[in-house]
PDB file of C-alpha atoms in Angstrom:
ATOM      1  CA  LEU A 887      81.579  43.827-166.151  1.00  0.00           C
ATOM      2  CA  PHE A 888      83.385  41.826-168.476  1.00  0.00           C
ATOM      3  CA  GLU A 889      82.595  43.514-171.575  1.00  0.00           C
ATOM      4  CA  GLY A 890      84.338  42.106-174.493  1.00  0.00           C
ATOM      5  CA  ARG A 891      87.272  40.104-172.308  1.00  0.00           C
ATOM      6  CA  VAL A 892      88.321  36.896-173.630  1.00  0.00           C
ATOM      7  CA  ALA A 893      86.628  34.113-171.362  1.00  0.00           C
ATOM      8  CA  TRP A 894      89.939  32.523-170.369  1.00  0.00           C
ATOM      9  CA  SER A 895      91.395  35.938-169.115  1.00  0.00           C
ATOM     10  CA  VAL A 896      88.802  36.055-166.464  1.00  0.00           C
ATOM     11  CA  THR A 897      89.938  35.542-162.835  1.00  0.00           C
ATOM     12  CA  PRO A 898      88.282  33.867-159.426  1.00  0.00           C
ATOM     13  CA  ASP A 899      88.402  37.146-157.994  1.00  0.00           C
ATOM     14  CA  GLU A 900      86.705  39.163-160.824  1.00  0.00           C
ATOM     15  CA  LEU A 901      84.242  36.386-160.615  1.00  0.00           C
ATOM     16  CA  ASP A 902      83.641  36.644-156.711  1.00  0.00           C
ATOM     17  CA  ARG A 903      83.653  40.540-156.848  1.00  0.00           C
ATOM     18  CA  SER A 904      80.932  40.415-159.544  1.00  0.00           C
ATOM     19  CA  GLY A 905      78.871  38.204-157.040  1.00  0.00           C
ATOM     20  CA  VAL A 906      79.463  40.775-154.265  1.00  0.00           C
ATOM     21  CA  ALA A 907      78.021  43.382-156.801  1.00  0.00           C
ATOM     22  CA  MET A 908      74.996  41.443-157.475  1.00  0.00           C
ATOM     23  CA  ILE A 909      74.150  40.842-153.716  1.00  0.00           C
ATOM     24  CA  GLU A 910      74.694  44.509-153.138  1.00  0.00           C
ATOM     25  CA  ALA A 911      72.442  45.135-156.121  1.00  0.00           C
ATOM     26  CA  GLY A 912      69.493  42.842-154.125  1.00  0.00           C
ATOM     27  CA  TYR A 913      69.811  39.492-156.187  1.00  0.00           C
ATOM     28  CA  SER A 914      69.325  36.863-153.842  1.00  0.00           C
ATOM     29  CA  PRO A 915      72.469  34.341-152.902  1.00  0.00           C
ATOM     30  CA  ALA A 916      70.780  31.572-154.609  1.00  0.00           C
ATOM     31  CA  THR A 917      70.437  33.372-157.865  1.00  0.00           C
ATOM     32  CA  VAL A 918      74.306  34.250-157.485  1.00  0.00           C
ATOM     33  CA  ASN A 919      75.375  30.680-157.036  1.00  0.00           C
ATOM     34  CA  ARG A 920      73.217  29.558-159.888  1.00  0.00           C
ATOM     35  CA  ASN A 921      74.956  32.335-162.145  1.00  0.00           C
ATOM     36  CA  ILE A 922      78.373  31.157-160.868  1.00  0.00           C
ATOM     37  CA  SER A 923      77.423  27.263-161.566  1.00  0.00           C
ATOM     38  CA  GLN A 924      76.017  28.308-165.230  1.00  0.00           C
ATOM     39  CA  ILE A 925      79.464  30.117-165.816  1.00  0.00           C
ATOM     40  CA  GLY A 926      81.464  27.024-164.744  1.00  0.00           C
ATOM     41  CA  SER A 927      79.287  24.660-166.845  1.00  0.00           C
ATOM     42  CA  LEU A 928      80.251  26.546-169.737  1.00  0.00           C
ATOM     43  CA  PHE A 929      84.177  26.508-168.970  1.00  0.00           C
ATOM     44  CA  LYS A 930      83.901  22.731-168.397  1.00  0.00           C
ATOM     45  CA  TRP A 931      81.705  22.274-171.941  1.00  0.00           C
ATOM     46  CA  ALA A 932      84.775  24.169-173.311  1.00  0.00           C
ATOM     47  CA  ASN A 933      87.322  22.073-171.781  1.00  0.00           C
ATOM     48  CA  LYS A 934      85.590  18.771-172.946  1.00  0.00           C
ATOM     49  CA  ARG A 935      85.836  20.069-176.334  1.00  0.00           C
ATOM     50  CA  ARG A 936      89.413  21.306-175.914  1.00  0.00           C
ATOM     51  CA  ILE A 937      88.205  24.876-176.978  1.00  0.00           C
ATOM     52  CA  ALA A 938      90.165  26.244-173.794  1.00  0.00           C
ATOM     53  CA  PRO A 939      93.764  26.744-173.656  1.00  0.00           C
ATOM     54  CA  VAL A 940      95.478  23.678-172.794  1.00  0.00           C
ATOM     55  CA  GLY A 941      96.083  23.784-168.718  1.00  0.00           C
ATOM     56  CA  PHE A 942      92.970  26.177-168.423  1.00  0.00           C
ATOM     57  CA  ARG A 943      91.288  25.961-165.318  1.00  0.00           C
ATOM     58  CA  SER A 944      87.903  27.222-164.676  1.00  0.00           C
ATOM     59  CA  PRO A 945      87.814  30.351-162.249  1.00  0.00           C
ATOM     60  CA  THR A 946      84.828  29.283-160.534  1.00  0.00           C
ATOM     61  CA  LEU A 947      86.379  26.232-159.044  1.00  0.00           C
ATOM     62  CA  GLY A 948      88.229  28.900-156.358  1.00  0.00           C
ATOM     63  CA  ILE A 949      84.914  30.443-155.440  1.00  0.00           C
ATOM     64  CA  VAL A 950      83.355  29.998-151.870  1.00  0.00           C
ATOM     65  CA  ARG A 951      79.474  29.424-152.968  1.00  0.00           C
ATOM     66  CA  TYR A 952      77.299  32.010-150.721  1.00  0.00           C
ATOM     67  CA  LYS A 953      74.754  30.346-147.811  1.00  0.00           C
ATOM     68  CA  GLU A 954      71.400  29.950-148.954  1.00  0.00           C
ATOM     69  CA  GLU A 955      68.385  29.892-146.770  1.00  0.00           C
ATOM     70  CA  VAL A 956      66.697  26.361-146.533  1.00  0.00           C
ATOM     71  CA  ARG A 957      63.343  26.472-148.715  1.00  0.00           C
ATOM     72  CA  ARG A 958      60.732  24.061-147.149  1.00  0.00           C
ATOM     73  CA  VAL A 959      57.805  23.281-149.351  1.00  0.00           C
ATOM     74  CA  GLU A 960      54.862  21.020-148.212  1.00  0.00           C
ATOM     75  CA  LEU A 961      52.407  20.182-150.681  1.00  0.00           C
ATOM     76  CA  SER A 962      49.357  18.181-150.022  1.00  0.00           C
ATOM     77  CA  ALA A 963      47.476  15.445-151.832  1.00  0.00           C
ATOM     78  CA  GLN A 964      44.457  17.852-151.926  1.00  0.00           C
ATOM     79  CA  GLU A 965      46.939  20.399-153.182  1.00  0.00           C
ATOM     80  CA  VAL A 966      47.863  18.342-156.172  1.00  0.00           C
ATOM     81  CA  VAL A 967      44.247  17.558-156.878  1.00  0.00           C
ATOM     82  CA  LYS A 968      43.567  21.627-157.022  1.00  0.00           C
ATOM     83  CA  LEU A 969      46.589  22.225-159.186  1.00  0.00           C
ATOM     84  CA  ILE A 970      45.200  19.436-161.625  1.00  0.00           C
ATOM     85  CA  ASP A 971      41.819  20.678-161.789  1.00  0.00           C
ATOM     86  CA  GLY A 972      42.752  24.421-161.992  1.00  0.00           C
ATOM     87  CA  ALA A 973      45.411  23.227-164.844  1.00  0.00           C
ATOM     88  CA  ASN A 974      42.240  21.778-166.497  1.00  0.00           C
ATOM     89  CA  ALA A 975      40.430  25.158-166.595  1.00  0.00           C
ATOM     90  CA  ILE A 976      43.410  26.430-168.792  1.00  0.00           C
ATOM     91  CA  LYS A 977      41.900  26.870-172.359  1.00  0.00           C
ATOM     92  CA  ASP A 978      45.435  25.261-173.737  1.00  0.00           C
ATOM     93  CA  ARG A 979      44.899  21.657-172.585  1.00  0.00           C
ATOM     94  CA  ARG A 980      48.626  21.239-173.137  1.00  0.00           C
ATOM     95  CA  PHE A 981      49.193  22.938-169.816  1.00  0.00           C
ATOM     96  CA  ALA A 982      47.075  20.346-168.152  1.00  0.00           C
ATOM     97  CA  VAL A 983      49.036  17.272-169.625  1.00  0.00           C
ATOM     98  CA  LEU A 984      52.440  19.343-168.682  1.00  0.00           C
ATOM     99  CA  VAL A 985      51.414  19.350-165.189  1.00  0.00           C
ATOM    100  CA  ARG A 986      50.154  15.837-165.232  1.00  0.00           C
ATOM    101  CA  LEU A 987      53.245  14.654-166.796  1.00  0.00           C
ATOM    102  CA  LEU A 988      55.433  16.642-163.925  1.00  0.00           C
ATOM    103  CA  ILE A 989      53.137  15.004-161.072  1.00  0.00           C
ATOM    104  CA  ASP A 990      53.794  11.567-162.414  1.00  0.00           C
ATOM    105  CA  THR A 991      57.175  11.436-163.406  1.00  0.00           C
ATOM    106  CA  GLY A 992      59.174  13.781-161.022  1.00  0.00           C
ATOM    107  CA  ALA A 993      60.985  15.212-164.083  1.00  0.00           C
ATOM    108  CA  ARG A 994      62.653  18.374-164.969  1.00  0.00           C
ATOM    109  CA  ARG A 995      60.248  21.068-166.586  1.00  0.00           C
ATOM    110  CA  GLY A 996      62.774  21.270-169.586  1.00  0.00           C
ATOM    111  CA  GLU A 997      63.264  17.126-169.644  1.00  0.00           C
ATOM    112  CA  VAL A 998      59.394  16.919-170.482  1.00  0.00           C
ATOM    113  CA  LEU A 999      58.926  20.403-172.686  1.00  0.00           C
ATOM    114  CA  ASP A1000      61.952  19.516-175.097  1.00  0.00           C
ATOM    115  CA  ARG A1001      60.833  16.101-175.770  1.00  0.00           C
ATOM    116  CA  MET A1002      59.512  15.101-179.335  1.00  0.00           C
ATOM    117  CA  TRP A1003      56.841  12.579-180.149  1.00  0.00           C
ATOM    118  CA  GLN A1004      59.462   9.975-181.516  1.00  0.00           C
ATOM    119  CA  ASP A1005      60.471  10.238-177.444  1.00  0.00           C
ATOM    120  CA  VAL A1006      57.236   8.937-176.458  1.00  0.00           C
ATOM    121  CA  ASN A1007      56.678   4.933-176.223  1.00  0.00           C
ATOM    122  CA  TRP A1008      52.874   4.975-176.073  1.00  0.00           C
ATOM    123  CA  ASP A1009      52.308   1.860-175.482  1.00  0.00           C
ATOM    124  CA  LYS A1010      54.517   1.591-172.238  1.00  0.00           C
ATOM    125  CA  CYS A1011      53.537   4.878-171.070  1.00  0.00           C
ATOM    126  CA  GLU A1012      57.340   5.871-171.468  1.00  0.00           C
ATOM    127  CA  ILE A1013      59.116   9.114-172.207  1.00  0.00           C
ATOM    128  CA  THR A1014      62.895   8.927-173.311  1.00  0.00           C
ATOM    129  CA  ALA A1015      64.906  11.808-172.081  1.00  0.00           C
ATOM    130  CA  PRO A1016      68.053  11.446-173.745  1.00  0.00           C
ATOM    131  CA  VAL A1017      69.921  14.147-172.476  1.00  0.00           C
ATOM    132  CA  THR A1018      69.550  15.085-168.859  1.00  0.00           C
ATOM    133  CA  LYS A1019      71.067  17.240-166.431  1.00  0.00           C
ATOM    134  CA  THR A1020      73.210  14.424-164.941  1.00  0.00           C
ATOM    135  CA  GLY A1021      74.357  13.480-168.557  1.00  0.00           C
ATOM    136  CA  SER A1022      72.690  10.439-168.400  1.00  0.00           C
ATOM    137  CA  PRO A1023      69.671   9.440-170.287  1.00  0.00           C
ATOM    138  CA  ARG A1024      66.634   8.176-168.295  1.00  0.00           C
ATOM    139  CA  VAL A1025      62.899   6.874-168.830  1.00  0.00           C
ATOM    140  CA  LEU A1026      60.392   8.992-167.144  1.00  0.00           C
ATOM    141  CA  PHE A1027      56.993   7.051-166.438  1.00  0.00           C
ATOM    142  CA  PHE A1028      53.683   8.200-166.798  1.00  0.00           C
ATOM    143  CA  SER A1029      50.223   6.946-165.605  1.00  0.00           C
ATOM    144  CA  GLU A1030      47.555   5.059-167.909  1.00  0.00           C
ATOM    145  CA  GLU A1031      45.418   8.009-166.631  1.00  0.00           C
ATOM    146  CA  THR A1032      47.562  10.649-168.316  1.00  0.00           C
ATOM    147  CA  LYS A1033      47.745   8.505-171.363  1.00  0.00           C
ATOM    148  CA  ARG A1034      43.942   8.709-171.869  1.00  0.00           C
ATOM    149  CA  PHE A1035      43.967  12.361-171.128  1.00  0.00           C
ATOM    150  CA  MET A1036      46.760  13.227-173.713  1.00  0.00           C
ATOM    151  CA  ALA A1037      44.920  11.133-176.331  1.00  0.00           C
ATOM    152  CA  ARG A1038      42.045  13.543-175.454  1.00  0.00           C
ATOM    153  CA  VAL A1039      44.172  16.421-176.635  1.00  0.00           C
ATOM    154  CA  TRP A1040      46.465  15.252-179.364  1.00  0.00           C
ATOM    155  CA  SER A1041      44.765  12.924-182.098  1.00  0.00           C
ATOM    156  CA  GLN A1042      46.454   9.942-183.353  1.00  0.00           C
ATOM    157  CA  SER A1043      47.861  11.743-186.740  1.00  0.00           C
ATOM    158  CA  GLU A1044      49.379  14.463-184.424  1.00  0.00           C
ATOM    159  CA  ARG A1045      50.973  11.905-182.203  1.00  0.00           C
ATOM    160  CA  GLU A1046      52.555  10.082-185.241  1.00  0.00           C
ATOM    161  CA  GLN A1047      54.482  13.452-186.081  1.00  0.00           C
ATOM    162  CA  VAL A1048      57.669  11.866-184.905  1.00  0.00           C
ATOM    163  CA  ASN A1049      60.017  14.812-185.232  1.00  0.00           C
ATOM    164  CA  GLU A1050      57.545  17.348-183.811  1.00  0.00           C
ATOM    165  CA  LEU A1051      57.830  18.691-180.463  1.00  0.00           C
ATOM    166  CA  ILE A1052      55.248  17.778-177.855  1.00  0.00           C
ATOM    167  CA  PHE A1053      54.609  21.130-177.039  1.00  0.00           C
ATOM    168  CA  ALA A1054      55.791  23.094-179.614  1.00  0.00           C
ATOM    169  CA  SER A1055      55.294  27.127-179.456  1.00  0.00           C
ATOM    170  CA  ALA A1056      53.259  28.526-182.099  1.00  0.00           C
ATOM    171  CA  ARG A1057      54.907  32.021-181.716  1.00  0.00           C
ATOM    172  CA  CYS A1058      58.661  30.539-181.600  1.00  0.00           C
ATOM    173  CA  PRO A1059      59.108  27.796-184.250  1.00  0.00           C
ATOM    174  CA  LEU A1060      61.285  24.743-183.099  1.00  0.00           C
ATOM    175  CA  GLN A1061      60.776  26.055-179.674  1.00  0.00           C
ATOM    176  CA  PRO A1062      58.599  24.676-176.941  1.00  0.00           C
ATOM    177  CA  ILE A1063      55.921  26.881-174.815  1.00  0.00           C
ATOM    178  CA  THR A1064      57.172  27.652-171.425  1.00  0.00           C
ATOM    179  CA  PHE A1065      53.713  28.273-169.755  1.00  0.00           C
ATOM    180  CA  LYS A1066      55.188  30.306-167.656  1.00  0.00           C
ATOM    181  CA  ARG A1067      52.016  32.765-167.409  1.00  0.00           C
ATOM    182  CA  HIS A1068      49.893  29.681-167.444  1.00  0.00           C
ATOM    183  CA  TRP A1069      51.459  28.561-163.982  1.00  0.00           C
ATOM    184  CA  HIS A1070      51.327  31.689-162.315  1.00  0.00           C
ATOM    185  CA  TRP A1071      47.515  31.832-162.630  1.00  0.00           C
ATOM    186  CA  LEU A1072      47.085  28.508-161.545  1.00  0.00           C
ATOM    187  CA  VAL A1073      49.250  28.928-158.053  1.00  0.00           C
ATOM    188  CA  GLU A1074      47.391  32.087-157.272  1.00  0.00           C
ATOM    189  CA  SER A1075      44.396  30.813-158.027  1.00  0.00           C
ATOM    190  CA  ILE A1076      44.983  27.850-155.516  1.00  0.00           C
ATOM    191  CA  GLY A1077      46.287  30.034-152.960  1.00  0.00           C
ATOM    192  CA  ARG A1078      49.737  28.715-153.581  1.00  0.00           C
ATOM    193  CA  PRO A1079      51.955  31.765-155.155  1.00  0.00           C
ATOM    194  CA  ASP A1080      55.143  30.216-153.625  1.00  0.00           C
ATOM    195  CA  LEU A1081      55.122  26.939-155.656  1.00  0.00           C
ATOM    196  CA  ARG A1082      57.561  26.240-158.323  1.00  0.00           C
ATOM    197  CA  MET A1083      56.898  23.901-160.973  1.00  0.00           C
ATOM    198  CA  ASN A1084      60.207  22.080-159.806  1.00  0.00           C
ATOM    199  CA  ASP A1085      58.471  21.560-156.620  1.00  0.00           C
ATOM    200  CA  LEU A1086      56.399  19.006-158.020  1.00  0.00           C
ATOM    201  CA  ARG A1087      59.561  17.309-158.711  1.00  0.00           C
ATOM    202  CA  HIS A1088      60.607  17.309-155.024  1.00  0.00           C
ATOM    203  CA  HIS A1089      57.058  16.142-153.924  1.00  0.00           C
ATOM    204  CA  ARG A1090      57.402  13.294-156.414  1.00  0.00           C
ATOM    205  CA  ALA A1091      60.723  12.306-154.443  1.00  0.00           C
ATOM    206  CA  LYS A1092      59.049  12.463-151.300  1.00  0.00           C
ATOM    207  CA  GLU A1093      56.353  10.231-152.468  1.00  0.00           C
ATOM    208  CA  LEU A1094      59.026   7.624-153.387  1.00  0.00           C
ATOM    209  CA  LEU A1095      60.900   7.831-150.185  1.00  0.00           C
ATOM    210  CA  ASP A1096      57.486   7.658-147.812  1.00  0.00           C
ATOM    211  CA  LYS A1097      56.531   4.741-149.993  1.00  0.00           C
ATOM    212  CA  GLY A1098      59.944   2.718-148.981  1.00  0.00           C
ATOM    213  CA  VAL A1099      61.888   3.276-152.442  1.00  0.00           C
ATOM    214  CA  THR A1100      65.687   3.462-151.276  1.00  0.00           C
ATOM    215  CA  ILE A1101      67.527   6.719-152.108  1.00  0.00           C
ATOM    216  CA  ALA A1102      69.537   4.479-155.076  1.00  0.00           C
ATOM    217  CA  VAL A1103      66.304   3.545-156.949  1.00  0.00           C
ATOM    218  CA  ALA A1104      64.655   6.887-156.366  1.00  0.00           C
ATOM    219  CA  SER A1105      67.955   8.993-157.538  1.00  0.00           C
ATOM    220  CA  GLN A1106      67.612   6.692-160.690  1.00  0.00           C
ATOM    221  CA  ALA A1107      64.396   7.566-161.403  1.00  0.00           C
ATOM    222  CA  LEU A1108      64.349  11.335-160.953  1.00  0.00           C
ATOM    223  CA  GLY A1109      67.764  11.618-162.400  1.00  0.00           C
ATOM    224  CA  ASN A1110      69.281  12.924-159.583  1.00  0.00           C
ATOM    225  CA  SER A1111      72.595  11.962-157.616  1.00  0.00           C
ATOM    226  CA  SER A1112      72.193   9.803-154.210  1.00  0.00           C
ATOM    227  CA  LEU A1113      74.172  12.309-152.638  1.00  0.00           C
ATOM    228  CA  ILE A1114      71.756  15.276-153.716  1.00  0.00           C
ATOM    229  CA  LEU A1115      68.761  13.641-152.935  1.00  0.00           C
ATOM    230  CA  ALA A1116      70.129  12.213-149.604  1.00  0.00           C
ATOM    231  CA  ARG A1117      70.912  15.964-148.469  1.00  0.00           C
TER     232      ARG A1117
END
């Protein structure tokens, strides 16, 4: 739509009409909202680094987001066990580690996949995620059981390669493997094709709140704002 246009010349009206065009083409309201938010993040990034013209205002600020349907997900303790057992059946055992870490920590997928061994405190069962979605560093806590499992997947010499990605892709150097194909197989195999990796994060949030943890503490643990978690 915008072809080779300069970013600063895009107007709110043009972005709004592009959203309408996406809806008419069959995209979901959630997808359109996510695209607009990502564009807004880029403009915010440019403003912070003084790349944008002085006084520039992001065109995304004037756009009313589309109403999204509420998506409710229930994940039982038995289904969590099935996810772990099913992940163990995948040949690449790192996938089973990823699933365990997402369940333990409530982390975003990228917060785990982007980590190097230097971010892991093996003795304390901690992973430091230096840059998160909220812009603040935080610590991800995993269980002793997950630690023992990881010790069976990676040798000590591999874990000592501090500048190496934990989940490095063999096909794309310096990039983590996404495991999308593995995840699709896993959720199909347990009869829950609707599940997304991020649902493990929401499940962890529910576990914390069910145990009596306050919203303020849970939001710190998950790297969310208190307002988002309350909603």
